[in-house]
Tab-separated table of N, CA and C in Angstrom:
chain	number	residue	atom	x	y	z
A	1	MET	N	-10.362	2.380	7.719
A	1	MET	CA	-10.030	3.414	8.880
A	1	MET	C	-11.692	4.270	9.018
A	2	ARG	N	-12.315	4.460	9.820
A	2	ARG	CA	-13.195	6.495	10.613
A	2	ARG	C	-11.740	6.958	11.254
A	3	LEU	N	-12.227	7.943	10.811
A	3	LEU	CA	-11.801	8.964	10.552
A	3	LEU	C	-12.840	10.684	10.819
A	4	PRO	N	-12.700	11.549	12.046
A	4	PRO	CA	-13.434	12.114	12.621
A	4	PRO	C	-13.314	13.613	12.179
A	5	ARG	N	-13.444	13.759	10.813
A	5	ARG	CA	-13.182	15.126	10.099
A	5	ARG	C	-13.267	16.141	10.956
A	6	GLY	N	-12.171	16.330	10.689
A	6	GLY	CA	-12.113	18.161	11.665
A	6	GLY	C	-11.650	19.657	10.328
A	7	PRO	N	-11.805	21.012	11.244
A	7	PRO	CA	-11.103	21.785	10.804
A	7	PRO	C	-9.679	21.282	10.189
A	8	GLY	N	-9.748	22.392	8.424
A	8	GLY	CA	-8.703	22.810	7.807
A	8	GLY	C	-8.938	21.341	6.593
A	9	SER	N	-7.513	21.314	5.602
A	9	SER	CA	-7.639	20.221	4.727
A	9	SER	C	-7.976	19.284	4.693
A	10	LEU	N	-9.009	18.637	4.208
A	10	LEU	CA	-9.683	17.849	4.305
A	10	LEU	C	-8.543	16.312	3.457
A	11	LEU	N	-7.962	16.960	2.835
A	11	LEU	CA	-6.650	15.457	1.792
A	11	LEU	C	-5.161	15.492	3.457
A	12	VAL	N	-4.843	17.393	4.085
A	12	VAL	CA	-3.796	16.709	5.040
A	12	VAL	C	-4.032	15.858	6.453
A	13	GLN	N	-5.010	16.325	6.231
A	13	GLN	CA	-6.413	14.863	7.646
A	13	GLN	C	-6.000	13.426	7.111
A	14	ILE	N	-6.204	13.059	5.679
A	14	ILE	CA	-6.786	11.874	5.827
A	14	ILE	C	-5.471	11.141	5.801
A	15	GLU	N	-4.303	11.680	4.994
A	15	GLU	CA	-2.394	11.368	4.741
A	15	GLU	C	-1.847	11.171	6.328
A	16	THR	N	-2.006	12.526	6.765
A	16	THR	CA	-1.802	12.229	8.211
A	16	THR	C	-2.084	10.917	8.926
A	17	ALA	N	-3.337	10.899	8.984
A	17	ALA	CA	-4.014	9.889	9.284
A	17	ALA	C	-3.627	7.599	8.964
A	18	LEU	N	-3.726	8.014	7.894
A	18	LEU	CA	-3.317	7.151	7.005
A	18	LEU	C	-1.207	6.870	7.112
A	19	ALA	N	-0.895	7.689	7.163
A	19	ALA	CA	0.999	7.861	7.597
A	19	ALA	C	1.472	6.936	8.726
A	20	ALA	N	0.196	7.058	9.923
A	20	ALA	CA	0.834	6.235	11.283
A	20	ALA	C	-0.394	4.805	10.823
A	21	GLU	N	-0.128	3.967	9.569
A	21	GLU	CA	-0.346	2.733	9.560
A	21	GLU	C	0.687	2.409	8.823
A	22	GLY	N	1.265	3.184	7.871
A	22	GLY	CA	2.456	3.386	7.057
A	22	GLY	C	1.684	4.734	5.894
A	23	GLN	N	2.895	3.759	4.721
A	23	GLN	CA	3.564	4.774	3.285
A	23	GLN	C	1.441	4.307	2.762
A	24	PRO	N	1.224	5.394	3.011
A	24	PRO	CA	-0.143	5.343	1.860
A	24	PRO	C	0.230	5.361	-0.050
A	25	LEU	N	-0.370	4.027	-0.275
A	25	LEU	CA	-0.331	3.830	-1.880
A	25	LEU	C	-2.010	3.872	-2.788
A	26	ARG	N	-2.284	4.382	-1.604
A	26	ARG	CA	-3.835	4.435	-2.300
A	26	ARG	C	-4.900	4.785	-1.581
A	27	TRP	N	-5.614	5.346	-1.229
A	27	TRP	CA	-6.987	5.097	-0.804
A	27	TRP	C	-8.658	5.718	-1.677
A	28	ALA	N	-9.495	5.624	-0.737
A	28	ALA	CA	-10.735	6.261	-1.196
A	28	ALA	C	-11.409	6.018	0.051
A	29	ILE	N	-12.365	6.975	0.560
A	29	ILE	CA	-13.698	7.651	1.015
A	29	ILE	C	-14.309	7.440	0.216
A	30	VAL	N	-15.208	6.057	1.275
A	30	VAL	CA	-16.275	5.120	1.618
A	30	VAL	C	-17.560	5.596	1.802
A	31	ALA	N	-17.304	6.413	2.760
A	31	ALA	CA	-18.597	6.712	3.296
A	31	ALA	C	-18.919	7.867	3.998
A	32	VAL	N	-19.652	9.049	4.181
A	32	VAL	CA	-19.476	9.711	5.618
A	32	VAL	C	-20.695	9.726	5.913
A	33	GLU	N	-20.811	9.770	7.442
A	33	GLU	CA	-21.619	9.684	7.991
A	33	GLU	C	-22.189	11.367	8.559
A	34	PRO	N	-22.658	11.827	9.430
A	34	PRO	CA	-22.948	13.347	10.169
A	34	PRO	C	-22.382	13.243	11.511
A	35	ALA	N	-21.585	14.015	12.186
A	35	ALA	CA	-21.292	13.397	13.633
A	35	ALA	C	-21.967	12.781	14.517
A	36	ALA	N	-22.563	12.195	15.091
A	36	ALA	CA	-23.306	12.323	16.526
A	36	ALA	C	-23.485	13.139	17.662
A	37	ASP	N	-22.799	14.554	17.199
A	37	ASP	CA	-22.796	15.728	18.414
A	37	ASP	C	-23.305	16.791	17.087
A	38	PRO	N	-24.523	17.265	17.119
A	38	PRO	CA	-24.726	18.569	17.297
A	38	PRO	C	-24.044	19.761	16.515
A	39	GLN	N	-23.327	20.153	17.248
A	39	GLN	CA	-22.689	21.283	17.720
A	39	GLN	C	-22.154	21.200	16.324
A	40	ALA	N	-21.287	20.391	16.485
A	40	ALA	CA	-19.687	19.799	15.419
A	40	ALA	C	-19.326	20.992	14.329
A	41	GLY	N	-20.545	21.236	14.144
A	41	GLY	CA	-20.367	22.578	13.091
A	41	GLY	C	-20.546	21.626	11.647
A	42	PRO	N	-19.979	22.231	11.108
A	42	PRO	CA	-20.178	21.694	9.237
A	42	PRO	C	-19.257	21.003	8.577
A	43	GLY	N	-17.506	20.862	9.607
A	43	GLY	CA	-17.591	20.424	9.187
A	43	GLY	C	-17.244	18.525	10.070
A	44	GLY	N	-17.929	18.847	10.806
A	44	GLY	CA	-18.433	17.620	12.142
A	44	GLY	C	-18.966	16.441	10.879
A	45	ALA	N	-18.137	15.742	10.037
A	45	ALA	CA	-19.009	13.993	9.947
A	45	ALA	C	-17.958	13.615	10.458
A	46	VAL	N	-18.397	12.145	9.686
A	46	VAL	CA	-16.685	11.450	10.781
A	46	VAL	C	-16.944	10.496	9.133
A	47	LEU	N	-15.547	9.976	8.436
A	47	LEU	CA	-15.231	9.955	7.530
A	47	LEU	C	-14.980	8.119	7.327
A	48	THR	N	-15.716	7.607	6.828
A	48	THR	CA	-15.235	5.604	6.565
A	48	THR	C	-14.017	4.957	5.308
A	49	ILE	N	-13.036	4.964	5.293
A	49	ILE	CA	-11.645	5.760	4.678
A	49	ILE	C	-10.851	4.368	4.412
A	50	GLU	N	-11.129	2.779	2.791
A	50	GLU	CA	-10.146	2.212	2.712
A	50	GLU	C	-9.021	2.457	1.479
A	51	ALA	N	-8.169	1.903	2.915
A	51	ALA	CA	-6.552	2.262	1.783
A	51	ALA	C	-5.524	0.715	2.143
A	52	VAL	N	-5.088	0.868	0.962
A	52	VAL	CA	-3.947	0.447	1.161
A	52	VAL	C	-2.748	0.865	1.106
A	53	VAL	N	-1.940	0.379	2.166
A	53	VAL	CA	-0.676	1.228	3.375
A	53	VAL	C	0.292	-0.014	2.646
A	54	LEU	N	1.230	0.622	2.380
A	54	LEU	CA	2.775	-0.598	2.351
A	54	LEU	C	3.852	-0.064	4.166
A	55	ALA	N	3.167	-0.966	4.982
A	55	ALA	CA	4.055	-0.846	6.121
A	55	ALA	C	5.359	-1.246	6.406
């Protein structure tokens, strides 16, 4: 899953995104890329998340 980083709690953002797919059993951030928009600010990054979810 690729997740654009927004302001606020990173944990909440990840858990919310994963909950849309099912119950997250475990997950890991495997890559962080800078956002394409240079105006995105310090939180502007795209995370790659690998997860195991119970559907």
